[in-house]
Coordinates of C-alpha atoms and ligand atoms in Angstrom, one line a residue:
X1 CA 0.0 0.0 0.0
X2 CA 1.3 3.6 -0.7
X3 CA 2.6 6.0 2.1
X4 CA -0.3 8.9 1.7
X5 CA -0.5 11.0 4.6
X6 CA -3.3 12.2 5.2
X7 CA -4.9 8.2 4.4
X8 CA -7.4 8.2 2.0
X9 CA -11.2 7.0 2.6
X10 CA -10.4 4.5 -0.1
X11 CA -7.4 3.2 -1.4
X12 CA -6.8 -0.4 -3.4
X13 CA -4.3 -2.0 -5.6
X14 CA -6.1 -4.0 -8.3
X15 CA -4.5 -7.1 -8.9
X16 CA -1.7 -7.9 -11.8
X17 CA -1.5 -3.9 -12.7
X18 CA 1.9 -2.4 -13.0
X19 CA 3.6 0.9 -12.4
X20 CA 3.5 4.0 -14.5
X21 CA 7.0 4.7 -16.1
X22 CA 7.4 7.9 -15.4
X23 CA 10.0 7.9 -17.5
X24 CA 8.7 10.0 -21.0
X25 CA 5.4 10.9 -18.9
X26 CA 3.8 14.2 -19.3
X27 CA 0.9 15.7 -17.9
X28 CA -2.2 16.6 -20.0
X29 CA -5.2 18.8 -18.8
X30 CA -8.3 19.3 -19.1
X31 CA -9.1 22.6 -21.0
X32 CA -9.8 25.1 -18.6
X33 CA -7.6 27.9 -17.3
X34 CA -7.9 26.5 -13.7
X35 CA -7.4 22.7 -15.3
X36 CA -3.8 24.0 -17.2
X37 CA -2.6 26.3 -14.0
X38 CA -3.0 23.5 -11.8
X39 CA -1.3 21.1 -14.2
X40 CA 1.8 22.7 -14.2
X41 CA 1.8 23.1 -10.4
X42 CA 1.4 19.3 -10.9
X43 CA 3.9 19.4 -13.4
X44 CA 6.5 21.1 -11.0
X45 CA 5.8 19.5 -7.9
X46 CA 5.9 16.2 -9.7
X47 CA 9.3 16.8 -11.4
X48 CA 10.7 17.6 -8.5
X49 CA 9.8 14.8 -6.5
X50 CA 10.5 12.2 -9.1
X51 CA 13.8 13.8 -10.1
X52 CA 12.9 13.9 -14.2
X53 CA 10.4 16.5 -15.7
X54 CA 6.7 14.9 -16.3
X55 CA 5.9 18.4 -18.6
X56 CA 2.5 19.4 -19.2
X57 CA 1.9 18.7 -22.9
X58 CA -1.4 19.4 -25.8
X59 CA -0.6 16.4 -27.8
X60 CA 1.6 13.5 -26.1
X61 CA 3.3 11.3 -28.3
X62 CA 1.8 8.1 -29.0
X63 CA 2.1 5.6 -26.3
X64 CA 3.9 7.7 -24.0
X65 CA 2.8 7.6 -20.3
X66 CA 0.3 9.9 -20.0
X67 CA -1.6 11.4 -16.6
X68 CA -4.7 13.3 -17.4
X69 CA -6.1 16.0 -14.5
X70 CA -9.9 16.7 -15.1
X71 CA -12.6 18.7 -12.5
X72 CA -15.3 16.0 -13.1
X73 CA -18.1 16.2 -10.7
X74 CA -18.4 12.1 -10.6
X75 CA -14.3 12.4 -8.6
X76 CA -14.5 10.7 -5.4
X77 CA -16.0 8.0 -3.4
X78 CA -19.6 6.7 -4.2
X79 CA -22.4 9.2 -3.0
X80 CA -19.5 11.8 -1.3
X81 CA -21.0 15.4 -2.6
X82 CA -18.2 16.6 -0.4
X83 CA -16.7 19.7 -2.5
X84 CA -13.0 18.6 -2.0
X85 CA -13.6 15.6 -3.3
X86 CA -11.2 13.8 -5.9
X87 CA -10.2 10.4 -7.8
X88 CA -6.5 9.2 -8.2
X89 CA -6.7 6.2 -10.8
X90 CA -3.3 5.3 -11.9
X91 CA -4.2 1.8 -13.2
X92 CA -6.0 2.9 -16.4
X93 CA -4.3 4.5 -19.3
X94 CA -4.2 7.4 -19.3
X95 CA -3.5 7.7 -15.4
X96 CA -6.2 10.0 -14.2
X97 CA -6.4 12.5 -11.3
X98 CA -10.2 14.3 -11.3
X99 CA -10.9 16.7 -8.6
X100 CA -15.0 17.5 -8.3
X101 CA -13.4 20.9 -7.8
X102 CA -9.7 23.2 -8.1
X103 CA -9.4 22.2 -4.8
X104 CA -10.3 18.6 -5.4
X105 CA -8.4 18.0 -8.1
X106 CA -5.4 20.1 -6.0
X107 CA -5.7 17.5 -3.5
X108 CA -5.9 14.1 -6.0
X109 CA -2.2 16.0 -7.2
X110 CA -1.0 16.4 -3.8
X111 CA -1.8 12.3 -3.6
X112 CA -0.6 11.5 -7.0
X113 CA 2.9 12.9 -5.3
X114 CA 3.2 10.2 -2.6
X115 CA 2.5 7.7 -5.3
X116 CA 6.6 8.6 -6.2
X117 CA 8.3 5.2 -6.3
X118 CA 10.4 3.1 -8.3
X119 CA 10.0 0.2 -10.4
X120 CA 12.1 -2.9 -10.6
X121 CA 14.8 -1.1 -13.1
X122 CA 15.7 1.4 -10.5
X123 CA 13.3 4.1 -12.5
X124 CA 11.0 6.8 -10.9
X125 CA 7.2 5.9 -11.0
X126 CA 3.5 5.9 -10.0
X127 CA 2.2 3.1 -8.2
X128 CA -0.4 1.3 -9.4
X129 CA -3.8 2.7 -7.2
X130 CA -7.3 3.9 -7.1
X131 CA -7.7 6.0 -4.5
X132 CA -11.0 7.7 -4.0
X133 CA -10.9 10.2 -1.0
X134 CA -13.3 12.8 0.5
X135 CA -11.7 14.9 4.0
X136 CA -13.8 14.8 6.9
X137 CA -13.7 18.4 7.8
X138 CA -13.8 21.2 5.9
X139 CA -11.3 23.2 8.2
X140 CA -8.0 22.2 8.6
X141 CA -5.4 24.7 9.3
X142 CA -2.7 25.5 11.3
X143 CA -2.4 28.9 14.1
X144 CA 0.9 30.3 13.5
X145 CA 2.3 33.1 16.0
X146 CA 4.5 35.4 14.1
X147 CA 4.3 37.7 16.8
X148 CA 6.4 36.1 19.4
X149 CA 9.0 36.2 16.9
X150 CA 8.3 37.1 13.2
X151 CA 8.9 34.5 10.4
X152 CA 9.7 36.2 7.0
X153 CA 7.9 35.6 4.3
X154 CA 10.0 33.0 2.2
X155 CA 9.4 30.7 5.5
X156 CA 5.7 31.7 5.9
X157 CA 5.3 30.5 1.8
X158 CA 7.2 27.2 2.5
X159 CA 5.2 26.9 5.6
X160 CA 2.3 27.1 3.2
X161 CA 3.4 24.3 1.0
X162 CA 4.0 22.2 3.4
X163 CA 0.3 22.7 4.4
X164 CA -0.8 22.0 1.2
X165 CA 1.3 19.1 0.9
X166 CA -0.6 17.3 3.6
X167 CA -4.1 19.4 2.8
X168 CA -4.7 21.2 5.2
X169 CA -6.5 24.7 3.6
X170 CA -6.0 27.6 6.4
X171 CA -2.7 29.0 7.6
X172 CA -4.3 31.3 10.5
X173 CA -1.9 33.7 11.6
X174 CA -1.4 35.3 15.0
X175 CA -0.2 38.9 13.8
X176 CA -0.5 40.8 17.1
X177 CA 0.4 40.1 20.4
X178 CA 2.4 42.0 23.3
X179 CA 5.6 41.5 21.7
X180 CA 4.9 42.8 18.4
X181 CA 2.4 44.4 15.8
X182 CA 3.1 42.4 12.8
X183 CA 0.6 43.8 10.1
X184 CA 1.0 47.2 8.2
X185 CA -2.4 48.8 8.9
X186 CA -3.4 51.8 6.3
X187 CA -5.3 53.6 8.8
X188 CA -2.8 53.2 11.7
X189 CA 0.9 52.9 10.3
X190 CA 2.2 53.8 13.7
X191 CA 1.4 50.4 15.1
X192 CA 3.8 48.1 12.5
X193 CA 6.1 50.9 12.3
X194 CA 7.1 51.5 15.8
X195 CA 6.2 48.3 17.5
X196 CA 7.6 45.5 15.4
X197 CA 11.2 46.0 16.6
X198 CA 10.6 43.8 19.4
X199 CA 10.0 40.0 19.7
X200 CA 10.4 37.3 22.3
X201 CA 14.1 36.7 21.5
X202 CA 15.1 39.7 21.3
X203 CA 16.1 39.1 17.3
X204 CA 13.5 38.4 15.3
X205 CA 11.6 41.6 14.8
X206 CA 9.8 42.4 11.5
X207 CA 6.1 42.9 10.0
X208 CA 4.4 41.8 7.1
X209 CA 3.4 45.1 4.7
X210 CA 0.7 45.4 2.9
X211 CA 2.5 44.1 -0.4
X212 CA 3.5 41.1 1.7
X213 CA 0.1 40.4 2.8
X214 CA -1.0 40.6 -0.8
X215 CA 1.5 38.2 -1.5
X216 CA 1.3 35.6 0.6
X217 CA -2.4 35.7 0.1
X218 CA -2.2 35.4 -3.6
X219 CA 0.0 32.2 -2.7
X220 CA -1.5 31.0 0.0
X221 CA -4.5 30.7 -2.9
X222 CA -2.6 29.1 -5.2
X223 CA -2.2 26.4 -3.2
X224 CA -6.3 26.8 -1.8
X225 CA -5.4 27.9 1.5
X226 CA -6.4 30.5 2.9
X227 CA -5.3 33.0 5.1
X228 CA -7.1 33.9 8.3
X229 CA -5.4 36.9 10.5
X230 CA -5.8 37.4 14.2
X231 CA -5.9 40.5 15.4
X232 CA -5.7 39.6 19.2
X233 CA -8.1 41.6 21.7
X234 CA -8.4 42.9 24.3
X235 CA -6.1 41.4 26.3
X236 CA -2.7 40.4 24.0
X237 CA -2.4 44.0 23.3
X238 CA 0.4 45.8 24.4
X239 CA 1.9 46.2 21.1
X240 CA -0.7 48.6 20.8
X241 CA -0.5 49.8 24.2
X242 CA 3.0 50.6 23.7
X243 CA 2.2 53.0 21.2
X244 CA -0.9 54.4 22.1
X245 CA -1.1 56.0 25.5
X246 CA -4.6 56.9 25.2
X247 CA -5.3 53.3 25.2
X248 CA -4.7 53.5 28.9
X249 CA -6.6 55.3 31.5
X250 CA -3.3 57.1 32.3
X251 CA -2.5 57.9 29.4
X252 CA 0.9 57.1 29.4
X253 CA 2.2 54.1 26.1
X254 CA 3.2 51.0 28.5
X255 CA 7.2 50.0 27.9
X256 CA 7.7 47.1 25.1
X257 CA 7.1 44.0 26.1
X258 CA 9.9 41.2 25.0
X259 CA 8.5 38.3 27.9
X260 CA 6.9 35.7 28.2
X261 CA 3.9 35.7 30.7
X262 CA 0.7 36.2 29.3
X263 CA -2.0 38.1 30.6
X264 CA -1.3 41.4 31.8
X265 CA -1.8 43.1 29.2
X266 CA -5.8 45.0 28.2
X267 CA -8.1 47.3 26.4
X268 CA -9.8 49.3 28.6
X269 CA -13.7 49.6 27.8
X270 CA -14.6 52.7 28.6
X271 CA -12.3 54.9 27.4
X272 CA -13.6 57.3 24.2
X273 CA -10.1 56.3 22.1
X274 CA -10.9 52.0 22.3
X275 CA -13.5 51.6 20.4
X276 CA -12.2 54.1 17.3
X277 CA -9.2 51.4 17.5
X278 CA -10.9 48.5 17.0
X279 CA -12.7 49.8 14.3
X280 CA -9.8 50.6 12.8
X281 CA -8.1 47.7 13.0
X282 CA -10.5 45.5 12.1
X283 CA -11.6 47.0 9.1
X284 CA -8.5 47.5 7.6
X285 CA -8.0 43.7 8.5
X286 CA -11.5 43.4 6.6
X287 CA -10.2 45.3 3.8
X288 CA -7.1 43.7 3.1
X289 CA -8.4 39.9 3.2
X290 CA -9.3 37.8 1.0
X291 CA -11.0 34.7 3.0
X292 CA -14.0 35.0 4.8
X293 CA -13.1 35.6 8.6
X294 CA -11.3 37.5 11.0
X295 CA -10.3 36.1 14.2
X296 CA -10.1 38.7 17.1
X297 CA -8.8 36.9 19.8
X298 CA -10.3 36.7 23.1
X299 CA -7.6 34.6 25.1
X300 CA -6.2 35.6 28.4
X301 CA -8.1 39.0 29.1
X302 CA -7.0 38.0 32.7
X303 CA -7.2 41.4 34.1
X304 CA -10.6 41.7 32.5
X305 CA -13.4 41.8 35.0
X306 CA -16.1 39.6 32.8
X307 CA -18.2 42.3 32.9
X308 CA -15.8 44.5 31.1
X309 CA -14.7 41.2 29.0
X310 CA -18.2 40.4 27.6
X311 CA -18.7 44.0 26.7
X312 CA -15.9 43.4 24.9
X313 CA -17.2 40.1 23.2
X314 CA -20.2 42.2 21.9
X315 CA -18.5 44.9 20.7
X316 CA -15.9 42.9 18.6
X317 CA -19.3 40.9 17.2
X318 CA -20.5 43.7 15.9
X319 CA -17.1 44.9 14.7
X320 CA -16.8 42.5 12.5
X321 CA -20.5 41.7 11.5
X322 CA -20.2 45.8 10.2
X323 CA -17.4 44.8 8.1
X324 CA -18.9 41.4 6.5
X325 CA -16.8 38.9 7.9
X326 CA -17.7 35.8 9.9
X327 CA -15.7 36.5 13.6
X328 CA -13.6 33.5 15.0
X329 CA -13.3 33.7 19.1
X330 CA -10.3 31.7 21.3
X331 CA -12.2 29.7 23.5
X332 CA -12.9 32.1 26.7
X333 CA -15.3 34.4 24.4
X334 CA -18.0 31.4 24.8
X335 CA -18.9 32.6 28.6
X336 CA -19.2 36.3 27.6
X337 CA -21.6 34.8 26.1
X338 CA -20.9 34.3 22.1
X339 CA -23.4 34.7 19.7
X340 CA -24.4 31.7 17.9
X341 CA -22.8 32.7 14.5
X342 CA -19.3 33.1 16.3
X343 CA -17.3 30.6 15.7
X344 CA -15.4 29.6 19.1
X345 CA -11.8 27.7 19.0
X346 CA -11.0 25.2 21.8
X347 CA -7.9 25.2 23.2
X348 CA -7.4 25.1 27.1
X349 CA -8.4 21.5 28.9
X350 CA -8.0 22.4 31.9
X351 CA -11.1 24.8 31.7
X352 CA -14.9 24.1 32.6
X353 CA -16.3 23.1 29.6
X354 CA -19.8 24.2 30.9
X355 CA -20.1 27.4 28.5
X356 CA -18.7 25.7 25.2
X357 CA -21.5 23.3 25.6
X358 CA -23.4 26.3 26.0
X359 CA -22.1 28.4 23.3
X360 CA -22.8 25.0 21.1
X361 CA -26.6 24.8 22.4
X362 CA -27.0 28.2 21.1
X363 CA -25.6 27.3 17.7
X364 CA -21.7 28.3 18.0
X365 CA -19.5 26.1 15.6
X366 CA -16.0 24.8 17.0
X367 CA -12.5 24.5 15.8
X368 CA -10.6 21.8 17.9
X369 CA -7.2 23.0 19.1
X370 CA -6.3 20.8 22.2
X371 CA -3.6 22.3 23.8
X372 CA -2.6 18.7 24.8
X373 CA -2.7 17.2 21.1
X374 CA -2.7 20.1 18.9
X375 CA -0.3 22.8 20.2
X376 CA 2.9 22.1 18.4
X377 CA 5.0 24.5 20.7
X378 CA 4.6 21.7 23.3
X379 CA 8.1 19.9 24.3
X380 CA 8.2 16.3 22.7
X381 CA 9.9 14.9 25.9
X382 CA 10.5 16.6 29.0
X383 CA 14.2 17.5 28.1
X384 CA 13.4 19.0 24.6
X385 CA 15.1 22.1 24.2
X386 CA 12.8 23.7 22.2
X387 CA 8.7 24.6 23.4
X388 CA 6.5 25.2 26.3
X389 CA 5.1 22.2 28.4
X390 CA 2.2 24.2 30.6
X391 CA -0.3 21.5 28.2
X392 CA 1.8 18.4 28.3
X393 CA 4.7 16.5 26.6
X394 CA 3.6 15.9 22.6
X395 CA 5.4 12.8 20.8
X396 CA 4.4 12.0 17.3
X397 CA 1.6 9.5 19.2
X398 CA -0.4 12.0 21.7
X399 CA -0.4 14.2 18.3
X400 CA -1.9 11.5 16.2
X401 CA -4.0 9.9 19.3
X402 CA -7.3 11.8 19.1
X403 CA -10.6 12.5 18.0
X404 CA -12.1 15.7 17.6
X405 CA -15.1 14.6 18.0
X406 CA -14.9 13.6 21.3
X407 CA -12.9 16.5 22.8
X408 CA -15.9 18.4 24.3
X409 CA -18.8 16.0 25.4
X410 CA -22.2 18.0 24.3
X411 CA -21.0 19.4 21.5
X412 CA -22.6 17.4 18.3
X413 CA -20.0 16.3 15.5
X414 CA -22.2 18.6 13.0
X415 CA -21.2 22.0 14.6
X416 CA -17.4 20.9 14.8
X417 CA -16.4 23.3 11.9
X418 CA -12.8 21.7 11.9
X419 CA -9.1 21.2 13.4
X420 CA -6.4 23.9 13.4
X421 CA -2.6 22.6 15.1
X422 CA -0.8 25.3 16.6
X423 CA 2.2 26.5 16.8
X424 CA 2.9 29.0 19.5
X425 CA 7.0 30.8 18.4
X426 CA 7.9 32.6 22.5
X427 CA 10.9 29.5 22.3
X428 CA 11.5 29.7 18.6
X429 CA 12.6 31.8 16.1
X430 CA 14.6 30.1 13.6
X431 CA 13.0 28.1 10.1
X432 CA 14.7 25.6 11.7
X433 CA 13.1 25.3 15.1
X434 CA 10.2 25.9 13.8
X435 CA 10.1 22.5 11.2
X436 CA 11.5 20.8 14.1
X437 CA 8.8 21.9 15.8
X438 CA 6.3 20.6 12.9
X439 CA 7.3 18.4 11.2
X440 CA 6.3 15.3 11.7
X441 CA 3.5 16.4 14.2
X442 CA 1.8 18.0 11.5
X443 CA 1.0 14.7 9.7
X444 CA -0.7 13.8 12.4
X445 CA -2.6 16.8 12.9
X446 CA -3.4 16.6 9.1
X447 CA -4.4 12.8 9.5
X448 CA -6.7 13.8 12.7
X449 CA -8.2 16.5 10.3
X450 CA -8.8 15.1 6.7
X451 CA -9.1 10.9 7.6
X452 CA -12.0 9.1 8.8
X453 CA -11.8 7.7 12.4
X454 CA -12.0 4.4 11.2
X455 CA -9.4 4.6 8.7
X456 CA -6.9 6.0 11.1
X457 CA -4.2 3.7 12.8
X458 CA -1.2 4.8 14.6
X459 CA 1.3 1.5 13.1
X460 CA 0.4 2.2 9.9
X461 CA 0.6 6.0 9.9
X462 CA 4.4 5.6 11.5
X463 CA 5.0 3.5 8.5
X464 CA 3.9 6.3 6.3
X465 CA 5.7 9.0 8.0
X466 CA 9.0 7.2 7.5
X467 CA 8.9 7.5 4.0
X468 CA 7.3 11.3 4.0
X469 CA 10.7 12.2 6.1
X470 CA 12.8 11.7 2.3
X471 CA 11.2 14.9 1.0
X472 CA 11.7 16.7 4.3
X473 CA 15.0 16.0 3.7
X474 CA 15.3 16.6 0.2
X475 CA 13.7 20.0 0.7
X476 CA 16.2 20.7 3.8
X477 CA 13.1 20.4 6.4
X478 CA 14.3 19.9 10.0
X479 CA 12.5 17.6 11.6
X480 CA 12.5 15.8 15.4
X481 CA 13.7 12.2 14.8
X482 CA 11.3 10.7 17.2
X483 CA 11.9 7.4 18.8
X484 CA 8.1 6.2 17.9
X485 CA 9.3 6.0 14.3
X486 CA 11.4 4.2 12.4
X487 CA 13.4 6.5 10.2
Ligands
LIG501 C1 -3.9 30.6 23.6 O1 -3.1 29.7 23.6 N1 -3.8 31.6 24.5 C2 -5.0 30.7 22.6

C-alpha cells in the first residue's frame, strides 16, 4: 500500500497492474484555465519529487505515459458530494487525477505525489492505485504566531506548501500580540512601524506590509489555502498599548514587552479612544483579506473583570458583522456569552467546559485545538530544548491519538467546523526550530483532520511517516527524529 499522509477514505491495488514509467510521462489537462494552471503546479511538484520533468503537454506522443487531470463532478468516493472531493486512478491508461473541484483536483495531485516510487529497473514511477478520497472536515489549518518572533515571508510560503502538501486549507496567523504588531495597517501605520522591533528573542523583529500580505495571500490561494489573520483583543495588546497611550486610563504608552507571561496586558472599555481602534483595526483587516473571517482573539483578558470582557465580546461581534466577515473567538469568548454565528476555537483542557456546551446549544461552531494534542509548541519529551510544556509533553503518538469529535462532550460532530494545530513561536525563532517543531506532528494533525476515524491507525501512519521524512529531507526540512518511528 502507498505511504499517503493524510490516508485516503479509499485506497486499493487491483490485482496484476503495474507501475506508471514515469519515465517520458507528461501531464495533459483538461481545458480550462484553472485545469492547465493546476497542471503545471502538478507538473512542477511532480518533477521535483521524481527527479525527471513529467511536462505538461497538448498532444503527447503516441504511447507515452500519460496522466490526465480533469474537474469531473463524478471524482470521489460513491455518494460523497463533499466539494474537495477527488479520484486518483493510476491503473488505467491514461493515469487519471479528477478533482470535483480546483481544490479537489489540487488535492488528488498532492496524492498522486506520494504515489513517487520506483519500479524494478531502479526508475522513478507511480504506483499502481485507485484512491477515491473525501476529507472529513472542511477546516483544517494550522495557528501560526509570528508575533512572538516574526517569520519572514520566504518561510511563511514554505510553511504554506508544506500545508498543502498534507491538505490542510488555512494558515491562521497570530499577527499581534504583546511582543509585536506584525501587520502594516493603512489607517494606523504607527502600530507596525514602531512596535515591530521587538519579539520574544530579542532578534526576530519584523512585519508583514501590505504588499507582503497581498503576496502571501495570492500564494497561500494558489495552493487553496487561505489565510485567516488574528488581530488579538483585548487582552494580547500591548503592542498597541506601547504605542498608544490613550489606550490607557493614564494615558501614558506601557514600555515594550519582549516576555513571556501572558496576561497582563488589556483594552480598557470605557475609554472614548478604544472603540475608534478597533474599528480601525479590524476594518482595515477586513479590507485587506481575501477569506471569509477574521479572528479577534479573546484569550487571556485576565485582568478583565467579565463584565468588562463580555462588553468586549459584543462589541468585537459587531465589529466585524459591520465589516462582512464571519468573527472567529479563542475559546474564553464562549462565557461572555458568544453569539451563535461566532465561531469559538477550543484550546485550554483544563477549563470548565460548561459554557462551550453552552455556546454550542446556542448554535456556535468549534474549531478543535487541544492544547494537549494540537499545540505544536509543546516539548516532545521533557528534556526538549525547544517549546513550552504548561499543556503536556507531545510525541508523534499523543499528536496523532485523538478524535475531535470527542474533545468536548455536548458538542454534536455537526457544529465541529474543523481542526487547526498550533504553533505557538515565545521559544523559537529560527526556520529551523520551527520545522522541528512541525514536522512530523503535523502529519498527524493533518491525519486527525482530513481521515475518517476508522481509517486511522497509529502502526500504519508511522510506516507512512517514514517514507514522508525523504522529501523533508530533500527539501532541507528539520524535523524531530522521534523514537516512535522508524526513520
Ligand atoms: C492561547 O493559547 N492563548 C490561545
Amino acid at each position: 500500500m502507498p505511504a499517503i499522509i493524510p490516508q485516503p477514505l479509499q485506497v486499493s491495488t487491483p490485482q496484476g497492474t503495474t507501475a506508471l514509467s514515469l519515465d517520458g510521462a507528461v501531464f495533459i489537462a483538461g481545458p480550462s484555465a484553472t485545469e492547465q494552471r493546476i497542471a503545471l503546479q502538478a507538473s512542477a511538484l511532480m518533477s521535483a519529487d521524481a527527479g525527471v520533468t513529467v511536462p505538461l503537454t497538448e498532444a503527447p506522443e503516441p504511447g507515452a505515459p500519460a496522466i490526465q487531470l480533469r474537474i469531473d463532478a463524478a471524482a470521489g468516493p460513491e455518494g460523497s458530494d463533499h466539494p474537495e472531493r477527488y479520484t486518483v486512478d493510476t491503473t488505467v491508461r491514461p493515469a487519471v487525477v479528477s478533482g470535483a473541484t480546483p481544490a479537489g483536483l489540487y488535492y488528488g495531485v498532492q496524492t498522486l505525489r506520494q504515489l513517487v516510487t520506483t519500479d524494478t529497473f531502479g526508475a522513478p514511477a507511480l504506483e499502481a492505485v485507485v484512491v477515491t478520497d473525501a476529507p472529513r472536515y472542511g477546516w483544517r489549518g494550522l495557528t501560526l504566531d509570528i508575533a512572538r518572533n516574526f517569520f519572514p515571508m520566504k518561510q511563511l510560503e514554505i510553511v504554506i506548501d508544506v500545508l498543502a502538501s498534507y491538505k490542510f486549507n488555512v494558515l491562521h496567523l497570530h499577527l499581534t500580540d504583546d511582543q509585536g504588531w506584525r501587520i502594516e495597517n493603512p489607517s494606523r501605520p504607527e502600530l507596525a512601524k514602531l512596535s515591530s522591533d521587538t519579539s520574544n528573542s530579542g532578534k526576530a523583529g519584523g512585519y508583514l506590509t501590505l504588499a507582503d500580505f497581498r503576496q502571501l495571500q495570492d500564494y497561500a490561494a494558489e495552493r487553496f489555502v487561505t489565510v485567516v489573520p488574528e488581530i488579538d483583543m483585548p487582552g494580547h495588546t500591548n503592542a498597541a498599548t506601547a504605542i498608544y497611550g490613550d489606550l490607557r486610563p493614564d494615558g501614558k504608552a506601557t514600555d515594550k514587552y519582549e516576555g513571556m507571561e501572558v496576561g497582563f496586558s488589556q483594552l480598557t472599555f470605557d475609554l472614548p479612544t478604544t472603540e475608534p481602534f478597533i474599528r480601525d483595526v479590524l476594518t482595515d483587516m477586513a479590507g485587506i483579506t481575501d477569506g471569509d473571517y477574521l479572528h479577534v482573539g479573546g484569550d487571556e483578558a485576565l485582568t478583565l473583570g467579565a463584565e468588562e470582557y463580555a462588553k468586549f465580546i459584543t462589541l468585537l461581534e459587531d465589529v466585524v458583522a459591520d465589516t462582512g466577515k464571519q468573527v472567529i473567538m479563542w475559546q474564553e469568548a464562549a462565557a461572555a456569552p458568544t453569539r451563535p454565528g461566532t465561531i469559538v476555537q477550543y484550546w485550554d483542557t483544563r477549563s470548565d467546559k460548561t459554557p462551550f456546551v453552552e455556546a454550542a446549544k446556542r448554535g456556535s461552531r468549534f474549531i478543535m485545538s487541544p492544547g494537549n494534542h494540537a499545540y505544536l509548541d509543546m516539548k516532545y519529551t521533557a528534556e526538549y530544548p525547544l517549546g513550552q510544556d504548561w499543556a503536556g509533553l507531545i510525541e508523534a503518538r499523543t499528536a496523532y491519538d485523538w478524535d475531535p469529535a470527542t474533545v468536548i462532550e455536548g458538542v454534536p460532530e455537526d457544529q465541529i467546523h474543523g481542526v487547526e494545530a498550533a504553533l505557538w513561536t515565545e521559544t523559537l525563532s529560527t526556520q529551523d526550530e520551527l520545522f522541528d517543531m512541525l514536522l512530523p506532528r503535523l502529519t498527524a494533525t493533518a491525519e486527525v483532520a482530513w481521515t475518517a476515524p476508522e481509517r486511522k491507525d497509529w502502526e500504519d501512519y508511522r510506516a507512512r511517516v517514514a517514507v514522508a521524512a525523504a522529501s523533508w529531507r530533500r527539501d532541507g526540512l528539520a524535523f524531530h527524529q522521534s523514537p516512535q518511528i522508524d526513520w
